[in-house]
């Protein structure tokens, strides 16, 4: 019997994955709303608020991961692939932190700050600076593309394990083991 991720690891993985993909879509949707219209502020603040909540779940996930070692990969996975998996997971965690953090810092260097769920104004702790806002907003945009690219590679790797290698790696992250064709 191959080692699997625990239910908590699976729950955190899928909760964060689905929320992040939704948050990506939300971010791109924001770019389609004309600047200057009042409705834009409503949606931008909603994006900031859901992003902060997702950021908290990501912190929880990271804390949990740092105190719980992942199950070892099967011996059939070549050493270089095990190293590539470890490196890409590390990078995924880094980008998962950079995304909400850059958005949060950028927002605090703008006089608009954050209106949490359009109900609770969180006073910005930074100065109103277009320069600082611009830098962190740029980090937010660039890391969103990096994270998206890495997630695509991640999904392709998971599918390769299932469809090409026919091993148990995909199933390690699923509550129910998928049938493996030998
Ligand atoms: C949790 C993960 C998050 C993801 C995946 C995410 C994703 C995105 C994406 C894809 C965009 C559009 C970028 C573009 O192509 O121009 C965006 C824009 C933005 N995000 Fe996030 N975001 C996250 C969290 C946050 C947080 C926590 C904040 C602030 C507290 C925030 C504030 C913003 C702002 C201010 C913009 C620019 C809106 C504008 O165009 O004026 N984001 N985000
Ligand atoms: C935003 C989307 C996603 C992110 C940020 C993400 C992130 C991660 C991370 C960081 C790990 C390593 C877990 C650990 O050891 O701590 C992982 C594992 C895994 N993910 Fe994702 N994931 C995402 C979406 C997906 C999707 C859509 C699939 C499947 C189609 C998937 C399949 C897997 C599998 C099978 C593993 C276990 C790999 C192994 O056994 O080494 N992930 N994911």
CSV table of C-alpha atoms and ligand atoms in Angstrom, one decimal, residues 5 9 13-14 16-18 20-21 24 61 65 68-71 73-74 85 88-90 92-93 96 147 151 154-156 158-159 161 168-174, ligand 2:
chain,number,residue,atom,x,y,z
A,5,UNK,CA,-1.6,12.5,2.0
A,9,UNK,CA,-3.6,17.8,3.7
A,13,UNK,CA,-4.9,21.4,-0.9
A,14,UNK,CA,-8.3,21.4,-2.7
A,16,UNK,CA,-6.8,26.5,-1.5
A,17,UNK,CA,-6.6,25.3,-5.2
A,18,UNK,CA,-10.3,26.0,-5.9
A,20,UNK,CA,-7.1,30.4,-5.8
A,21,UNK,CA,-8.4,29.6,-9.3
A,24,UNK,CA,-7.5,34.4,-10.4
A,61,UNK,CA,-1.9,25.4,5.2
A,65,UNK,CA,2.7,21.6,6.2
A,68,UNK,CA,3.6,17.5,8.9
A,69,UNK,CA,6.0,15.8,6.5
A,70,UNK,CA,4.5,14.7,3.2
A,71,UNK,CA,4.3,11.0,2.3
A,73,UNK,CA,7.0,9.4,-3.3
A,74,UNK,CA,7.0,5.8,-4.7
A,85,UNK,CA,8.5,17.9,-7.5
A,88,UNK,CA,8.1,23.0,-7.6
A,89,UNK,CA,6.1,22.5,-4.5
A,90,UNK,CA,8.4,24.8,-2.6
A,92,UNK,CA,4.2,27.0,-5.3
A,93,UNK,CA,4.2,27.8,-1.6
A,96,UNK,CA,1.0,31.3,-2.8
A,147,UNK,CA,1.8,31.0,-10.3
A,151,UNK,CA,0.0,25.4,-11.7
A,154,UNK,CA,1.8,21.0,-11.8
A,155,UNK,CA,-1.5,19.7,-13.3
A,156,UNK,CA,0.3,18.3,-16.4
A,158,UNK,CA,-0.2,15.0,-12.1
A,159,UNK,CA,-1.9,13.9,-15.3
A,161,UNK,CA,1.6,10.2,-13.5
A,168,UNK,CA,-0.4,6.1,-7.6
A,169,UNK,CA,0.8,9.7,-7.4
A,170,UNK,CA,-2.4,11.5,-8.5
A,171,UNK,CA,-4.4,9.3,-6.1
A,172,UNK,CA,-2.3,10.4,-3.2
A,173,UNK,CA,-4.1,13.7,-3.2
A,174,UNK,CA,-7.6,12.2,-3.8
B,2,LIG,C1,-4.0,26.7,-7.6
B,2,LIG,C2,-3.9,25.4,-7.8
B,2,LIG,C3,-3.0,24.5,-7.0
B,2,LIG,C4,-1.9,24.7,-6.2
B,2,LIG,C5,-1.5,26.1,-5.7
B,2,LIG,C6,-1.4,23.4,-5.8
B,2,LIG,C7,-0.3,23.2,-4.9
B,2,LIG,C8,0.2,22.0,-4.5
B,2,LIG,C9,1.3,21.8,-3.6
B,2,LIG,C10,2.0,23.0,-2.9
B,2,LIG,C11,1.4,20.5,-3.4
B,2,LIG,C12,2.5,19.8,-2.5
B,2,LIG,C13,1.8,19.4,-1.2
B,2,LIG,C14,2.8,19.2,-0.1
B,2,LIG,O1,3.5,18.2,-0.2
B,2,LIG,O2,2.7,20.0,0.8
B,2,LIG,C15,0.5,19.8,-4.2
B,2,LIG,C16,0.4,18.5,-4.4
B,2,LIG,C17,-0.4,17.9,-5.3
B,2,LIG,N1,-1.3,18.5,-6.2
B,2,LIG,FE1,-1.7,20.4,-6.3
B,2,LIG,N2,-2.1,22.4,-6.5
B,2,LIG,C18,-3.0,23.0,-7.2
B,2,LIG,C19,-3.9,22.4,-8.1
B,2,LIG,C20,-3.9,21.1,-8.4
B,2,LIG,C21,-4.7,20.4,-9.4
B,2,LIG,C22,-5.8,21.1,-10.2
B,2,LIG,C23,-4.4,19.1,-9.4
B,2,LIG,C24,-4.9,18.0,-10.2
B,2,LIG,C25,-5.3,18.0,-11.4
B,2,LIG,C26,-3.4,18.9,-8.3
B,2,LIG,C27,-2.8,17.7,-8.0
B,2,LIG,C28,-1.9,17.5,-7.0
B,2,LIG,C29,-1.3,16.2,-6.6
B,2,LIG,C30,-1.7,14.9,-7.3
B,2,LIG,C31,-0.4,16.4,-5.6
B,2,LIG,C32,0.4,15.4,-4.9
B,2,LIG,C33,1.7,15.3,-5.5
B,2,LIG,C34,2.6,14.3,-4.8
B,2,LIG,O3,2.2,13.3,-4.4
B,2,LIG,O4,3.8,14.6,-4.6
B,2,LIG,N3,-3.1,20.1,-7.8
B,2,LIG,N4,-0.3,20.8,-4.9
